[in-house]
Short mmCIF file of C-alpha atoms and ligand atoms in Angstrom, two decimals:
data_model
loop_
_atom_site.label_atom_id
_atom_site.label_comp_id
_atom_site.label_asym_id
_atom_site.label_seq_id
_atom_site.Cartn_x
_atom_site.Cartn_y
_atom_site.Cartn_z
CA GLN A 1 64.39 27.98 41.47
CA ALA A 2 67.36 28.97 39.41
CA ASN A 3 68.88 25.53 38.97
CA PHE A 4 65.74 23.45 38.55
CA TYR A 5 63.52 23.25 35.54
CA GLN A 6 60.04 21.86 35.27
CA VAL A 7 59.85 19.72 32.16
CA CYS A 8 56.41 18.64 30.97
CA LEU A 9 56.10 15.48 28.94
CA SER A 10 53.14 14.85 26.73
CA PRO A 11 51.26 11.58 27.40
CA ASP A 12 52.92 9.80 24.46
CA GLN A 13 56.35 10.51 25.92
CA SER A 14 55.49 9.15 29.34
CA PRO A 15 56.24 5.56 30.31
CA SER A 16 53.52 3.06 29.46
CA GLY A 17 51.14 2.24 32.25
CA ASN A 18 51.05 5.84 33.35
CA GLY A 19 47.65 6.76 34.67
CA ALA A 20 46.90 3.27 36.00
CA GLY A 21 43.96 2.60 33.74
CA GLY A 22 42.72 6.14 33.93
CA GLU A 23 43.26 8.63 31.19
CA ALA A 24 46.90 9.37 30.43
CA LYS A 25 48.03 12.59 32.02
CA PRO A 26 51.00 14.75 31.15
CA ILE A 27 53.88 14.18 33.53
CA THR A 28 56.09 16.86 34.97
CA LEU A 29 59.68 16.10 35.89
CA LEU A 30 61.84 18.33 38.02
CA CYS A 31 65.14 18.45 36.19
CA THR A 32 68.64 19.68 36.67
CA CYS A 33 70.82 20.59 33.74
CA ARG A 34 73.93 18.74 32.52
CA ALA A 35 77.04 20.68 33.42
CA ARG A 36 78.25 20.16 29.86
CA LEU A 37 75.44 22.39 28.55
CA LYS A 38 76.50 25.23 30.79
CA LYS A 39 80.10 24.77 29.75
CA ILE A 40 79.23 25.30 26.11
CA GLY A 41 77.20 28.35 27.09
CA GLN A 42 73.73 26.91 26.56
CA LYS A 43 71.07 28.10 28.97
CA VAL A 44 67.67 26.56 29.24
CA MET A 45 64.88 29.05 28.58
CA VAL A 46 61.21 28.83 29.38
CA GLY A 47 59.54 27.34 26.33
CA ASP A 48 62.52 25.22 25.34
CA ARG A 49 62.05 21.71 23.98
CA VAL A 50 64.63 19.52 25.65
CA VAL A 51 65.92 15.97 25.83
CA VAL A 52 65.68 14.46 29.30
CA SER A 53 68.15 11.73 30.32
CA CYS A 54 67.91 9.40 33.27
CA PRO A 55 64.23 9.99 34.01
CA ASP A 56 63.21 8.76 37.44
CA TRP A 57 59.46 8.29 36.96
CA GLN A 58 58.83 7.41 40.60
CA GLY A 59 60.81 10.27 42.03
CA GLY A 60 59.71 12.69 39.30
CA THR A 61 63.19 13.87 38.43
CA GLY A 62 65.51 13.92 35.43
CA VAL A 63 68.47 15.59 33.80
CA ILE A 64 68.30 17.90 30.80
CA SER A 65 71.00 16.74 28.41
CA GLU A 66 70.15 18.62 25.26
CA ILE A 67 68.28 21.74 24.14
CA LEU A 68 66.56 21.36 20.79
CA PRO A 69 66.91 24.12 18.18
CA ARG A 70 64.72 27.13 18.90
CA LYS A 71 62.14 28.43 16.48
CA THR A 72 62.20 31.88 18.06
CA GLU A 73 63.94 33.49 20.99
CA LEU A 74 62.91 36.53 22.99
CA ALA A 75 65.62 38.12 25.07
CA ARG A 76 63.96 40.16 27.75
CA PRO A 77 61.90 38.40 29.03
CA SER A 78 63.63 35.26 28.02
CA ILE A 79 61.29 32.82 26.35
CA ALA A 80 61.95 30.30 23.60
CA ASN A 81 59.70 29.10 20.81
CA ALA A 82 56.98 31.71 21.23
CA ASP A 83 55.10 32.39 18.03
CA HIS A 84 52.43 34.84 19.04
CA LEU A 85 52.31 37.93 21.20
CA LEU A 86 49.08 38.95 22.90
CA LEU A 87 49.15 42.57 23.95
CA VAL A 88 46.53 43.31 26.58
CA PHE A 89 45.23 46.76 27.40
CA ALA A 90 42.09 47.88 29.22
CA VAL A 91 39.46 50.21 27.75
CA ALA A 92 39.30 51.86 31.18
CA GLU A 93 40.90 51.62 34.62
CA PRO A 94 43.56 52.39 33.55
CA ASP A 95 42.41 54.48 30.57
CA PRO A 96 44.46 53.62 27.51
CA ASP A 97 46.87 56.29 26.39
CA PRO A 98 47.38 56.10 22.60
CA VAL A 99 51.09 56.87 22.76
CA THR A 100 51.76 54.25 25.43
CA LEU A 101 49.66 51.82 23.44
CA SER A 102 51.79 52.52 20.39
CA ARG A 103 54.98 52.00 22.36
CA PHE A 104 53.78 48.58 23.45
CA LEU A 105 52.68 47.77 19.92
CA LEU A 106 56.02 48.77 18.45
CA LYS A 107 57.87 46.73 21.02
CA ALA A 108 55.57 43.80 20.24
CA GLU A 109 56.05 44.20 16.49
CA SER A 110 59.82 44.37 16.92
CA THR A 111 59.85 40.78 18.20
CA GLY A 112 58.85 39.57 14.75
CA LEU A 113 56.09 37.45 16.29
CA GLU A 114 52.49 37.56 15.17
CA VAL A 115 50.79 40.28 17.24
CA SER A 116 47.23 40.31 18.60
CA LEU A 117 45.75 43.26 20.42
CA CYS A 118 43.21 42.68 23.14
CA PHE A 119 41.16 45.20 25.12
CA ASN A 120 39.92 44.00 28.49
CA LYS A 121 37.38 45.51 30.92
CA CYS A 122 34.86 46.14 28.16
CA ASP A 123 32.20 45.87 30.89
CA LEU A 124 33.26 49.36 32.00
CA LEU A 125 32.28 51.24 28.85
CA PRO A 126 29.02 51.74 26.94
CA PRO A 127 28.78 50.07 23.50
CA ASP A 128 29.37 53.34 21.62
CA SER A 129 32.70 53.88 23.33
CA LEU A 130 33.73 50.27 22.73
CA ARG A 131 32.88 50.69 19.10
CA GLU A 132 35.04 53.80 18.93
CA TRP A 133 38.07 51.92 20.25
CA TYR A 134 37.35 49.02 17.98
CA ASP A 135 37.12 51.19 14.87
CA ARG A 136 40.15 53.21 15.88
CA MET A 137 42.28 50.08 16.24
CA ARG A 138 41.06 48.83 12.87
CA GLY A 139 42.38 52.10 11.51
CA TRP A 140 45.74 51.26 13.09
CA GLY A 141 45.73 47.96 11.24
CA TYR A 142 44.70 45.69 14.10
CA ASP A 143 41.65 43.56 14.61
CA PRO A 144 41.28 43.96 18.36
CA LEU A 145 39.75 41.38 20.62
CA MET A 146 37.30 43.12 22.94
CA ILE A 147 36.78 41.18 26.15
CA SER A 148 35.65 41.29 29.73
CA VAL A 149 37.47 38.78 31.88
CA TYR A 150 35.02 39.56 34.70
CA HIS A 151 32.07 38.36 32.67
CA GLY A 152 33.98 35.86 30.58
CA VAL A 153 32.66 37.40 27.40
CA GLU A 154 33.89 38.69 24.09
CA TYR A 155 32.34 41.59 22.21
CA ARG A 156 32.12 41.47 18.44
CA PHE A 157 30.90 43.99 15.95
CA GLU A 158 28.97 43.02 12.84
CA GLY A 159 27.81 46.00 10.85
CA ASP A 160 25.96 48.15 13.36
CA ARG A 161 25.37 45.26 15.73
CA MET A 162 27.35 44.37 18.80
CA GLU A 163 27.34 40.74 19.80
CA ILE A 164 28.38 39.44 23.22
CA SER A 165 29.38 35.80 23.56
CA PRO A 166 30.47 33.97 26.71
CA THR A 167 33.47 32.44 24.97
CA LEU A 168 35.92 32.94 27.82
CA ASN A 169 33.89 30.93 30.26
CA LEU A 170 35.63 27.59 30.23
CA SER A 171 35.94 24.93 32.75
CA SER A 172 39.20 23.13 33.28
CA ASN A 173 37.86 19.95 31.72
CA SER A 174 38.42 19.37 28.07
CA ALA A 175 34.77 19.75 27.11
CA GLY A 176 35.08 23.44 27.78
CA LEU A 177 32.28 25.95 27.55
CA ASP A 178 30.00 23.97 29.80
CA LYS A 179 30.13 26.37 32.63
CA PRO A 180 28.70 29.78 31.90
CA GLY A 181 29.83 31.96 34.76
CA PHE A 182 28.63 35.07 36.52
CA GLY A 183 24.98 34.36 35.79
CA GLU A 184 25.53 34.47 32.08
CA SER A 185 23.24 32.17 30.16
CA SER A 186 24.28 30.94 26.77
CA PRO A 187 21.16 30.21 24.76
CA SER A 188 22.75 30.71 21.37
CA LEU A 189 25.70 28.39 21.82
CA THR A 190 26.25 25.50 19.51
CA ARG A 191 29.10 23.08 19.89
CA ASP A 192 31.56 22.84 17.11
CA GLY A 193 32.39 19.14 16.89
CA ASP A 194 34.61 18.05 19.72
CA ARG A 195 36.22 21.45 19.87
CA ASN A 196 35.31 23.72 22.71
CA LEU A 197 34.50 26.78 20.73
CA VAL A 198 31.14 27.94 19.57
CA SER A 199 30.42 28.41 15.93
CA GLY A 200 30.90 31.82 14.47
CA THR A 201 33.86 32.56 16.72
CA ALA A 202 36.66 32.14 14.21
CA ASN A 203 38.04 35.36 15.55
CA SER A 204 37.79 34.65 19.23
CA LEU A 205 40.63 34.91 21.69
CA LEU A 206 40.85 31.16 22.20
CA ASP A 207 40.99 30.60 18.49
CA ARG A 208 43.99 32.84 18.27
CA LEU A 209 45.70 31.02 21.12
CA ARG A 210 45.14 27.52 19.79
CA LEU A 211 48.25 25.46 19.07
CA LYS A 212 50.53 28.44 19.59
CA THR A 213 52.89 29.55 22.30
CA THR A 214 51.70 33.00 23.19
CA ALA A 215 53.59 35.57 25.18
CA ILE A 216 51.21 37.87 27.00
CA SER A 217 52.17 41.44 27.77
CA GLY A 218 50.76 44.82 28.60
CA PRO A 219 50.86 47.44 31.32
CA SER A 220 50.08 46.41 34.86
CA GLY A 221 46.52 46.55 36.07
CA VAL A 222 44.86 45.74 32.75
CA GLY A 223 43.89 42.22 33.81
CA LYS A 224 46.63 39.95 32.45
CA SER A 225 46.76 37.79 35.57
CA SER A 226 42.97 37.70 35.71
CA LEU A 227 42.90 36.54 32.10
CA ILE A 228 45.43 33.77 32.70
CA ASN A 229 43.50 32.68 35.80
CA LYS A 230 40.33 32.65 33.76
CA LEU A 231 41.77 30.53 30.96
CA ILE A 232 43.86 28.33 33.22
CA PRO A 233 41.92 28.05 36.46
CA ASN A 234 44.69 26.26 38.34
CA SER A 235 47.43 28.75 37.53
CA HIS A 236 46.85 30.60 40.84
CA LEU A 237 48.31 33.86 39.65
CA ARG A 238 47.89 36.72 42.03
CA VAL A 239 45.49 39.35 40.88
CA GLY A 240 46.49 42.79 42.03
CA GLU A 241 44.81 46.08 42.57
CA VAL A 242 45.04 48.75 39.94
CA SER A 243 47.98 50.88 40.85
CA GLY A 244 48.30 54.45 39.68
CA LYS A 245 51.70 53.96 38.16
CA LEU A 246 52.76 52.00 35.15
CA GLY A 247 55.23 49.16 35.31
CA ARG A 248 57.95 48.47 37.84
CA GLY A 249 55.40 46.71 39.97
CA ARG A 250 55.21 43.33 41.56
CA HIS A 251 55.64 41.68 38.15
CA THR A 252 59.18 42.72 37.42
CA THR A 253 60.87 40.35 39.81
CA ARG A 254 58.86 37.28 38.94
CA HIS A 255 60.18 34.63 36.63
CA VAL A 256 58.42 33.75 33.40
CA GLU A 257 55.88 30.98 33.61
CA LEU A 258 54.35 28.96 30.83
CA PHE A 259 50.78 27.74 31.26
CA GLU A 260 49.19 25.04 29.18
CA LEU A 261 45.80 25.70 27.66
CA HIS A 262 43.42 22.87 27.00
CA ASN A 263 43.26 23.66 23.29
CA GLY A 264 46.88 22.83 22.60
CA GLY A 265 48.24 26.29 23.22
CA PHE A 266 50.65 27.65 25.78
CA LEU A 267 50.47 31.00 27.45
CA ALA A 268 53.50 32.73 28.94
CA ASP A 269 53.28 35.60 31.33
CA THR A 270 56.08 37.91 30.25
CA PRO A 271 56.76 40.44 32.99
CA GLY A 272 59.73 42.06 31.31
CA PHE A 273 57.56 43.64 28.68
CA ASN A 274 55.96 46.00 31.13
CA GLN A 275 58.40 48.81 30.38
CA PRO A 276 58.91 48.85 26.63
CA GLU A 277 61.98 50.63 25.43
CA LEU A 278 62.35 50.51 21.73
CA GLN A 279 65.79 50.50 20.23
CA CYS A 280 65.74 49.88 16.55
CA ASP A 281 67.33 50.82 13.29
CA PRO A 282 65.33 53.89 12.16
CA HIS A 283 64.89 52.21 8.78
CA GLN A 284 63.17 49.31 10.51
CA LEU A 285 60.63 51.44 12.36
CA GLY A 286 58.24 51.66 9.43
CA ASN A 287 57.95 47.87 9.37
CA TYR A 288 56.48 47.98 12.86
CA PHE A 289 53.52 50.09 11.72
CA PRO A 290 50.84 48.04 9.93
CA GLU A 291 49.69 51.25 8.25
CA ILE A 292 53.13 51.65 6.61
CA ARG A 293 53.51 47.94 5.84
CA ASP A 294 50.17 48.08 4.06
CA ARG A 295 51.14 51.07 1.95
CA LEU A 296 54.46 49.49 1.04
CA THR A 297 52.78 46.34 -0.23
CA LYS A 298 50.71 48.49 -2.58
CA GLY A 299 53.48 50.74 -3.84
CA LYS A 300 57.17 51.52 -3.66
CA CYS A 301 58.93 54.65 -2.45
CA GLN A 302 61.40 56.22 -4.86
CA PHE A 303 64.30 55.77 -2.45
CA ASP A 304 65.10 52.36 -0.98
CA ASP A 305 66.13 53.95 2.29
CA CYS A 306 63.11 56.25 2.44
CA LEU A 307 62.18 57.25 5.99
CA HIS A 308 58.75 58.42 4.85
CA ARG A 309 59.25 62.03 5.89
CA GLU A 310 57.71 63.59 2.82
CA GLU A 311 60.57 62.52 0.57
CA PRO A 312 59.78 62.85 -3.15
CA SER A 313 57.57 60.01 -4.44
CA CYS A 314 57.11 58.48 -1.01
CA VAL A 315 54.08 56.18 -0.94
CA VAL A 316 53.55 56.71 2.78
CA ARG A 317 51.50 59.86 3.00
CA GLY A 318 50.45 61.44 6.27
CA ASP A 319 46.74 60.70 5.90
CA TRP A 320 46.49 58.30 8.82
CA GLU A 321 46.03 58.82 12.54
CA ARG A 322 49.38 57.62 13.77
CA TYR A 323 51.54 59.42 11.21
CA PRO A 324 52.54 62.18 13.68
CA GLN A 325 53.37 59.43 16.16
CA TYR A 326 55.50 57.69 13.56
CA LEU A 327 57.48 60.91 12.99
CA HIS A 328 57.90 61.34 16.72
CA PHE A 329 59.11 57.76 17.27
CA LEU A 330 61.38 58.12 14.25
CA GLU A 331 63.17 61.09 15.82
CA GLU A 332 63.53 59.11 19.01
CA ALA A 333 64.85 56.07 17.15
CA ILE A 334 67.36 58.15 15.17
CA GLU A 335 68.66 59.76 18.33
CA ALA A 336 68.97 56.46 20.21
CA TRP A 337 70.51 54.77 17.19
CA GLU A 338 73.16 57.44 16.74
CA THR A 339 74.03 57.32 20.43
CA SER A 340 74.36 53.55 20.39
CA GLN A 341 76.49 53.62 17.21
CA HIS A 342 78.95 56.02 18.80
CA GLN A 343 79.52 53.86 21.81
CA PRO A 344 82.79 51.90 21.78
P1 GDP B 1 47.58 42.65 35.66
O1 GDP B 1 48.43 43.59 36.45
O2 GDP B 1 47.55 43.05 34.21
O3 GDP B 1 47.94 41.22 35.83
O4 GDP B 1 46.07 42.86 36.17
P2 GDP B 1 45.25 42.00 37.23
O5 GDP B 1 44.80 40.72 36.65
O6 GDP B 1 46.03 41.95 38.50
O7 GDP B 1 43.93 42.91 37.40
C1 GDP B 1 43.98 44.25 37.83
C2 GDP B 1 42.61 44.69 38.32
O8 GDP B 1 41.66 44.72 37.26
C3 GDP B 1 42.03 43.75 39.38
O9 GDP B 1 41.42 44.54 40.38
C4 GDP B 1 41.02 42.95 38.62
O10 GDP B 1 39.98 42.49 39.47
C5 GDP B 1 40.50 43.97 37.61
N1 GDP B 1 39.94 43.34 36.40
C6 GDP B 1 40.44 42.30 35.72
N2 GDP B 1 39.64 41.96 34.68
C7 GDP B 1 38.60 42.83 34.70
C8 GDP B 1 37.42 43.00 33.88
O11 GDP B 1 37.15 42.27 32.91
N3 GDP B 1 36.58 44.03 34.20
C9 GDP B 1 36.83 44.87 35.25
N4 GDP B 1 35.95 45.84 35.48
N5 GDP B 1 37.92 44.72 36.05
C10 GDP B 1 38.80 43.72 35.79
ZN1 ZN B 2 58.64 56.56 1.84
#
C-alpha cells in the first residue's frame, strides 16, 4: 500500500533472542514514514536502505526515520541501489525481434548498470538454432545466458559442444541444488564448498545474481514471472499466458517488488521497463552499443564529437551487424533530442 513499506532486517540487526533457539531468521517490519522525510521531499524507493526508529518487535511495526545515500537510482520504474540489469527475452513464443531486442538493450545500457542478457524457453528450439542466437549475441558484444525455466536448465556452448546443466533447479533451503526437477537427473553435479552452485558454472545465471541487486526486465510473455517463481519459490508471482501484443499488459499497474535470493542477491521485478522509450543525447548513443565501446577502446575518432556516420578517420566502421540499426536509432535520437531541446 502506498503509505506502508516493508522493511527487511538481516538477522544481525534483529533483537537478540529472535528465533527462540532456532536459526535466526530475517525479520520484516511494516513501517510508516516520518512526516519530516516527506516535508524535505524524500521518498522511500524499493531497494532503499533505511533507518528504522521505534521498532515494535512484537507488533512487527516501525517508523522509517532516515533514507541512507543511494548507490544508484532508476526513475521509471523507481528502484534504488540496483547494480545489475537482467534483460530477459525468449528464443521463441514470442519470437525475438532484433530491433525490439536492441531497443530493450539500449534502454538497459542507458541506466548505467551492468547488463546481462538472458534467453529463456530454450527448450523450444533445436540446438543449432540456439547456437545461432548465442553466436549472434556474442557478435553484439553480449555473453547471453541461455535457459529454460520449464526444465530448470542452462545451456552452455564449449567449442562445438552444447552442455545442459540443471543449475536453475533450486530448493528454497540454503543447500540449494538438491532438488532436480521435471525428471532431470544430475549425475555430473559436484558441490562447490558450501555454495550452492556446481563447479564449472562461473558463468551461470545464479552466479551473475549473487550479492547484487538485479532489476529484471523484458517484454511480457518471455517468462520473467516464471523465472522469479523458479528462483524464489515463495514469491507467488502470477504467471500469465503469452499474449499477442507487447507491453501494456497486466504488469504495468503493479508496484515494484524486491525478492531475496538465497545467495545474497536481490531480484526486482521492474514492470515499467516493458515499453522502452529511449531519449538520450545523440552523442551518448554510441556508448550504449558494446560494439562501438569496444572499437573506441582500441582507437580514437578524429573528432571528439564524432557520431560515427562515416566521418573522416572514424574508428567505428560499418562492418558489424547492428551498424544499420545504430544509424537508425541515431536519427531517432537526434530528432527526439532536438524536439526536447526546443521545448520551453
Ligand atoms: P512474463 O510475462 O515475462 O512474466 O512471462 P510469464 O512468466 O508469465 O510466462 C509466460 C508464458 O511462458 C507462460 O505460459 C509460461 O508458462 C511460459 N514459459 C515460461 N518459461 C518457459 C520455458 O522455459 N519454456 C517454455 N516453453 N515456456 C515457458
Ligand atoms: Zn567515429
